[in-house]
XYZ file of C-alpha atoms in Angstrom:
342
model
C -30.679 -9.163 3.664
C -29.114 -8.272 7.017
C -29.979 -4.952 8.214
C -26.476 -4.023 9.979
C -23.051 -4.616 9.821
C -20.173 -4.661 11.904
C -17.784 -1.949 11.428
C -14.052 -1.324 13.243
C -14.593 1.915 14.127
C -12.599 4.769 16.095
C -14.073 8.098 17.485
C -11.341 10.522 16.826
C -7.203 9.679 15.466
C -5.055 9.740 17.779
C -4.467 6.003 19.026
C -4.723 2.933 17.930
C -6.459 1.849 20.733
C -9.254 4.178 20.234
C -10.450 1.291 17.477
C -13.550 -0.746 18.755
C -15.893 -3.057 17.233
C -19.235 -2.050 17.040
C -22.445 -2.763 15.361
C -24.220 -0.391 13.233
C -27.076 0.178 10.703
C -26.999 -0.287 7.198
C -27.343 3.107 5.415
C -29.271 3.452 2.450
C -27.886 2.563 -0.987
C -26.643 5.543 -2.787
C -28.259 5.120 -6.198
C -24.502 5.327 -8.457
C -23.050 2.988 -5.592
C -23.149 -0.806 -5.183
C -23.373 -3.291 -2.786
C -20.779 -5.366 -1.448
C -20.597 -8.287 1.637
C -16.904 -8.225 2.716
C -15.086 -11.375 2.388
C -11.925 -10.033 3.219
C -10.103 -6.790 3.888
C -6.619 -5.884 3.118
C -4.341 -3.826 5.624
C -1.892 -1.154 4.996
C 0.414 1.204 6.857
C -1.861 4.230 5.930
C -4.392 2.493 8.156
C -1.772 2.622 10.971
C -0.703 6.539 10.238
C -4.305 7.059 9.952
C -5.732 5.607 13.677
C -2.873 7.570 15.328
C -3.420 10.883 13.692
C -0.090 11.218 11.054
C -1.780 10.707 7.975
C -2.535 13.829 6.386
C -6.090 12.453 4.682
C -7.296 11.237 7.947
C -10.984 12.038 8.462
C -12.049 14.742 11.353
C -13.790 13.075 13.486
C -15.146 9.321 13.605
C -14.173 6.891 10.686
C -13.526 3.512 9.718
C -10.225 2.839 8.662
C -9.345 0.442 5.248
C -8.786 0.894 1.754
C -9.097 -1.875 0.260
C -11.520 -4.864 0.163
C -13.025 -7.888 -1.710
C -16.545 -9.887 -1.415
C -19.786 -10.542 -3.318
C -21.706 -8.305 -4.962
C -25.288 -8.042 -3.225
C -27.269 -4.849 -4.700
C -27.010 -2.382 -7.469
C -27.951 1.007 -6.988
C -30.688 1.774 -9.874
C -28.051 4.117 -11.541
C -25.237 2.770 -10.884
C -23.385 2.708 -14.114
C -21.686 -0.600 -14.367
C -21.127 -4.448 -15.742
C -21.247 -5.682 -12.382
C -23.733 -7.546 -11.376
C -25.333 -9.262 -7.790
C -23.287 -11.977 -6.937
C -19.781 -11.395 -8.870
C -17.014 -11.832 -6.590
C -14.888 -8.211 -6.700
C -12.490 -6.416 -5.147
C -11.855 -2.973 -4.575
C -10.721 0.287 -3.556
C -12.083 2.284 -0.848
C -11.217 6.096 0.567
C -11.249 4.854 4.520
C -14.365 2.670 5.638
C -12.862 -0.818 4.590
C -12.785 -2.205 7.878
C -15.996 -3.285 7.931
C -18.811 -6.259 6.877
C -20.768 -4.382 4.231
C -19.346 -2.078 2.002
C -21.266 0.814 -0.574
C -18.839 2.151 -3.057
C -18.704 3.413 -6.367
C -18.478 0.117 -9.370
C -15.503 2.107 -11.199
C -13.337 1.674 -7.979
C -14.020 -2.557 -8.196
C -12.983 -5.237 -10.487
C -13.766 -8.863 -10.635
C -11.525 -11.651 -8.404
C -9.859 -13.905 -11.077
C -11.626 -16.983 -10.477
C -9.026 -18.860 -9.111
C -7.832 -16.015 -6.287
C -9.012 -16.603 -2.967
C -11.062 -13.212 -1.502
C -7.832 -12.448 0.940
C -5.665 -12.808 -2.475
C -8.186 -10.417 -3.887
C -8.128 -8.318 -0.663
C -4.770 -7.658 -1.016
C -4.431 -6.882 -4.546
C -5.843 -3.706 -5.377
C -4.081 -0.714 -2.754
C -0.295 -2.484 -2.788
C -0.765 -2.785 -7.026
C -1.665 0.596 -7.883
C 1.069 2.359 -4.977
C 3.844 0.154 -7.224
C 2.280 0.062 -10.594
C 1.854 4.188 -10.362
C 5.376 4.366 -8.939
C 7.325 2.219 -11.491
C 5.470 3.091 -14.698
C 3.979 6.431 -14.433
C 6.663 8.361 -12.273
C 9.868 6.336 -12.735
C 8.681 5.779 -15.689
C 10.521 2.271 -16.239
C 12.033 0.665 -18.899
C 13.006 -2.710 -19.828
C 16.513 -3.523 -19.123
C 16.792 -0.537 -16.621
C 17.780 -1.824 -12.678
C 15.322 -0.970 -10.035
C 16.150 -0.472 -6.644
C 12.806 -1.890 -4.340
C 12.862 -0.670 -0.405
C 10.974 -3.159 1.882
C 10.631 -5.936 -0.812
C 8.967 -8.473 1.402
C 6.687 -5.891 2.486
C 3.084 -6.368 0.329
C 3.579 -2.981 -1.686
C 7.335 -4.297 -1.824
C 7.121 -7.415 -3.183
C 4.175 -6.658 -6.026
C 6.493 -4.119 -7.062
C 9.365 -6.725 -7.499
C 7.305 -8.402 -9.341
C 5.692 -5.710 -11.673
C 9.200 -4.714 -12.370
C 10.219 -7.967 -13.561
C 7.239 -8.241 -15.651
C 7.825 -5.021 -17.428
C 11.462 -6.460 -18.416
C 13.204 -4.270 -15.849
C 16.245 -5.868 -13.037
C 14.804 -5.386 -9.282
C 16.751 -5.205 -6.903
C 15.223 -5.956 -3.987
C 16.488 -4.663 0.133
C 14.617 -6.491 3.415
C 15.734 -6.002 7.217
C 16.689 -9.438 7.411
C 18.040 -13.184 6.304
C 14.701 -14.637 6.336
C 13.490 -12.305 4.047
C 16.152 -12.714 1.986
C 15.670 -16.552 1.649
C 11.773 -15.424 1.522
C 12.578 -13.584 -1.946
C 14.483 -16.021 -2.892
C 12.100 -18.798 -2.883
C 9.761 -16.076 -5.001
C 12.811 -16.369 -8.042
C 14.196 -12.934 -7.087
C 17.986 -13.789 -6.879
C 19.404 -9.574 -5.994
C 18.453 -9.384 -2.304
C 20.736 -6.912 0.254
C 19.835 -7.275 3.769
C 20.580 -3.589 5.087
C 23.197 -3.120 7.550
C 24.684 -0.057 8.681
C 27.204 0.227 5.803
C 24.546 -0.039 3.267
C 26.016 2.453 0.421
C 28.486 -0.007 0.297
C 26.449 -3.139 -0.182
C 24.259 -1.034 -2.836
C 27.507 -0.601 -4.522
C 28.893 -3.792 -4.905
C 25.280 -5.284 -5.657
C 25.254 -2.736 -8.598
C 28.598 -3.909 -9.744
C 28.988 -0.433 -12.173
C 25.448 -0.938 -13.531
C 23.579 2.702 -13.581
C 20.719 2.921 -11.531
C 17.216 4.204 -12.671
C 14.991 3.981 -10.321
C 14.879 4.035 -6.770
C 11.512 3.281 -4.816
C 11.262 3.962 -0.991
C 8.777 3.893 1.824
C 11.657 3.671 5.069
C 12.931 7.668 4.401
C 15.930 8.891 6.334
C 20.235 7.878 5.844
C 18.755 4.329 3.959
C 16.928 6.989 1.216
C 19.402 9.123 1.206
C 22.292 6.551 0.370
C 19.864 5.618 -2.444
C 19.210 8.872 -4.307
C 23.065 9.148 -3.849
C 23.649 6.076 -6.258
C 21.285 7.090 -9.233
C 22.479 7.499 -12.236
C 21.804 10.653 -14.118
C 18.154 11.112 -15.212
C 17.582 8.886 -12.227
C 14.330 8.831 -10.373
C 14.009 8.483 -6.699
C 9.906 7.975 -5.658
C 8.209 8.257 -2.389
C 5.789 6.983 -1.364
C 5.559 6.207 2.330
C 7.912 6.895 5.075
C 8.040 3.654 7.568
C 10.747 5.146 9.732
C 7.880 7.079 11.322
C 5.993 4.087 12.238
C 4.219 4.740 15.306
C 3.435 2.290 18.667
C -0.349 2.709 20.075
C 0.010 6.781 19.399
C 2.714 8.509 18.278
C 6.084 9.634 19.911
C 6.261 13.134 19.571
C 9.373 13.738 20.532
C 10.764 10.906 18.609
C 8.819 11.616 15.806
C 10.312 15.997 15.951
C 13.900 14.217 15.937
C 13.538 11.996 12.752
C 11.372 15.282 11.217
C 14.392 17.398 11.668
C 16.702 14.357 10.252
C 14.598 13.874 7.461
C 16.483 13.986 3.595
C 16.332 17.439 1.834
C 17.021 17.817 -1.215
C 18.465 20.875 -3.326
C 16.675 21.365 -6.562
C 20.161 23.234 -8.082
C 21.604 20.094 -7.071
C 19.001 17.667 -8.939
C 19.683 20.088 -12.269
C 23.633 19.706 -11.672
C 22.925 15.879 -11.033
C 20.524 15.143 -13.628
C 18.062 13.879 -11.202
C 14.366 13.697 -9.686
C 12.669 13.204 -6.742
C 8.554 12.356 -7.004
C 6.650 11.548 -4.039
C 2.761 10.745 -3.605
C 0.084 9.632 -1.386
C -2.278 7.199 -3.153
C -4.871 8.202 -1.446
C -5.735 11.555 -3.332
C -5.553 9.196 -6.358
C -9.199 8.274 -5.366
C -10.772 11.555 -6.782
C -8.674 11.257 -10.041
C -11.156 9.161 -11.593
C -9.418 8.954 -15.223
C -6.290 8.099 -14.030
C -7.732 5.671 -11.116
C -8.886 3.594 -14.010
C -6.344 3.700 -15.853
C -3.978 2.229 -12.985
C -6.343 -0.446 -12.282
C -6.325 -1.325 -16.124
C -2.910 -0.870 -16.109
C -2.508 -3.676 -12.880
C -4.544 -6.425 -14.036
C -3.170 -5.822 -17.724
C 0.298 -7.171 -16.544
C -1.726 -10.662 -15.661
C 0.241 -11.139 -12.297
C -0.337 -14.135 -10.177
C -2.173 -13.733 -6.706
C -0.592 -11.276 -4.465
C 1.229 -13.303 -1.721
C -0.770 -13.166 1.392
C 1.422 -14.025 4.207
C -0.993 -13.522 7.292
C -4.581 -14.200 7.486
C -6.577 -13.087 10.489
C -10.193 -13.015 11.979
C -11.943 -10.080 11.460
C -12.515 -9.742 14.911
C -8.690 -9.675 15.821
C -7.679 -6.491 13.925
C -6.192 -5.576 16.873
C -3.708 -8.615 16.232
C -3.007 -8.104 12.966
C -2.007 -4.510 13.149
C 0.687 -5.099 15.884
C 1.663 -7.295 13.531
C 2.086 -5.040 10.507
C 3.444 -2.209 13.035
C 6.445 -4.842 13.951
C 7.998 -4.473 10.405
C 8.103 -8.598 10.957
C 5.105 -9.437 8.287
C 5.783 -10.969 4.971
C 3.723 -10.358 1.916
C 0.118 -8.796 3.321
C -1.519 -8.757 6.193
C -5.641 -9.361 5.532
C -8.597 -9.683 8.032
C -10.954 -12.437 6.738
C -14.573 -12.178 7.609
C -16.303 -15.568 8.950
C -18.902 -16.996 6.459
């Protein structure tokens, strides 16, 4: 058994820059925690808000950003309190520290990689399925037959929720940034695709056609979520759950970041109870600590028997680098995952 791992570590938030790859010890095995050699390792825009400082979970100090991985199971702690056992290929959920060769987490947060999933298709199942299973059936609370409105839908959180919302008998409708991503969703069977432009009300309009709206789900924020809480029908349910306009470059824009702040939506609660309508919001990441429910969403995702998560962009571990620029563009499709060499 190797004695170290490599890890892509950063020494305080604040830039993404800061991230280096190092070399470090193993630590000891915790004695409820397994085991795991990384195969691959999913990325997410957390990871981004995280490195530069806007996340509100990011760790003082030094960390190791990821939260999600998958691999082979290569030691059991004596009381760790599970069916897994040394060699099962997993994935799994991780509160930071995914970026990294050699993983020690808790079993309850890990399932096992349908056997015919690759590890990056297992990589990029777990963080992107419970943000849009825990948005569309536990605080939209969706129905079948009830229209969906999906922000980003190429994105990897995006597009699994186009899909869970198909599979629970619901109409997505799905909005990208652009005609490629259109014909992208196309090609994955989803036929109601807008492309955003600046007179999007209208296009959400005429894509509804007079059908009521249910649920809207957003990760952009500002005049795009706005125009979408304005279309729900009564006992609509607009959920949050990221806010993408904020995106950062190698550290954040303060200024630029003050002015969308300001600009942000705000919503009057006398207003909802006139309107009939809600706005729910979350950050997966305190999920973690909710062990009950945590389960239950996992249970919950592979109970819907989706196929693999489409992984649009493979990299080496050693370019992470690479790969976030890439997910920082807003040009990926599907997820972005780091793959470890054998």
């Amino acid at each position: 058994m190797p004695e170290t791992r490599h890890v892509w570590r950063t020494q305080k938030a604040g830039a993404i820059s800061n991230l280096k790859l190092v070399q470090e010890p193993l630590p000891s095995l915790a004695s409820d925690h397994i085991r795991v050699a990384v195969q691959s390792v999913g990325l997410n825009f957390a990871d981004i808000f995280a490195l530069t400082g806007l996340y509100s979970a990011t760790p003082a100090g030094s960390f190791i950003p990821g939260l999600e991985f998958a691999g082979v199971v290569t030691a059991l702690g004596e009381n760790a309190q599970t069916d897994l056992q040394v060699g099962d290929r997993i994935y799994g959920c991780t509160r930071f520290g995914g970026y990294a060769t050699v993983v020690d987490v808790p079993p309850q947060h890990c399932r096992k990689i349908p056997v015919h999933w690759s590890f990056a298709e297992g990589a990029a199942f777990p963080a992107q399925s419970l943000t849009a299973y825990y948005a569309l059936a536990t605080l939209a609370a969706v129905k079948p037959g009830q229209v969906v409105l999906i922000q980003s839908a190429a994105g990897g959180v995006g597009l699994q929720a186009m899909r869970m919302a198909a599979q629970m008998g619901a109409i997505p409708i799905g909005t990208v940034s652009s005609e490629s991503k259109r014909a992208f969703l196309a090609g994955q069977g989803f036929a109601e695709v807008i492309v955003r432009g600046d007179n999007f009300d209208e296009q959400l309009h005429a894509q509804l056609n007079g059908r009521p709206l249910h649920a809207v789900l957003d990760g952009i924020g500002g005049q795009i979520q706005k125009q979408s809480f304005a279309a729900l029908a009564p006992t609509g349910r607009l959920v949050v759950f990221g806010a993408a306009e904020f995106t950062p470059g190698d550290r954040p824009n303060w200024l630029k970041a003050a002015w969308l702040y300001l600009k942000r939506p705000r919503y009057d609660v006398m207003d909802m109870i006139s309107s009939n309508k809600s706005v729910l919001a979350f950050n997966l990441i305190w999920l973690w600590q909710e062990q009950a429910l945590f389960e239950e969403l996992l249970n919950g995702c592979a109970g819907l028997a989706l196929t693999a998560p489409h992984v649009g962009h493979e990299f080496p571990f050693a370019q992470a680098h690479d790969a976030l620029a890439l997910l920082r563009s807003g040009q990926s499709v599907g997820k972005v995952v780091l793959n470890v060499a054998p």
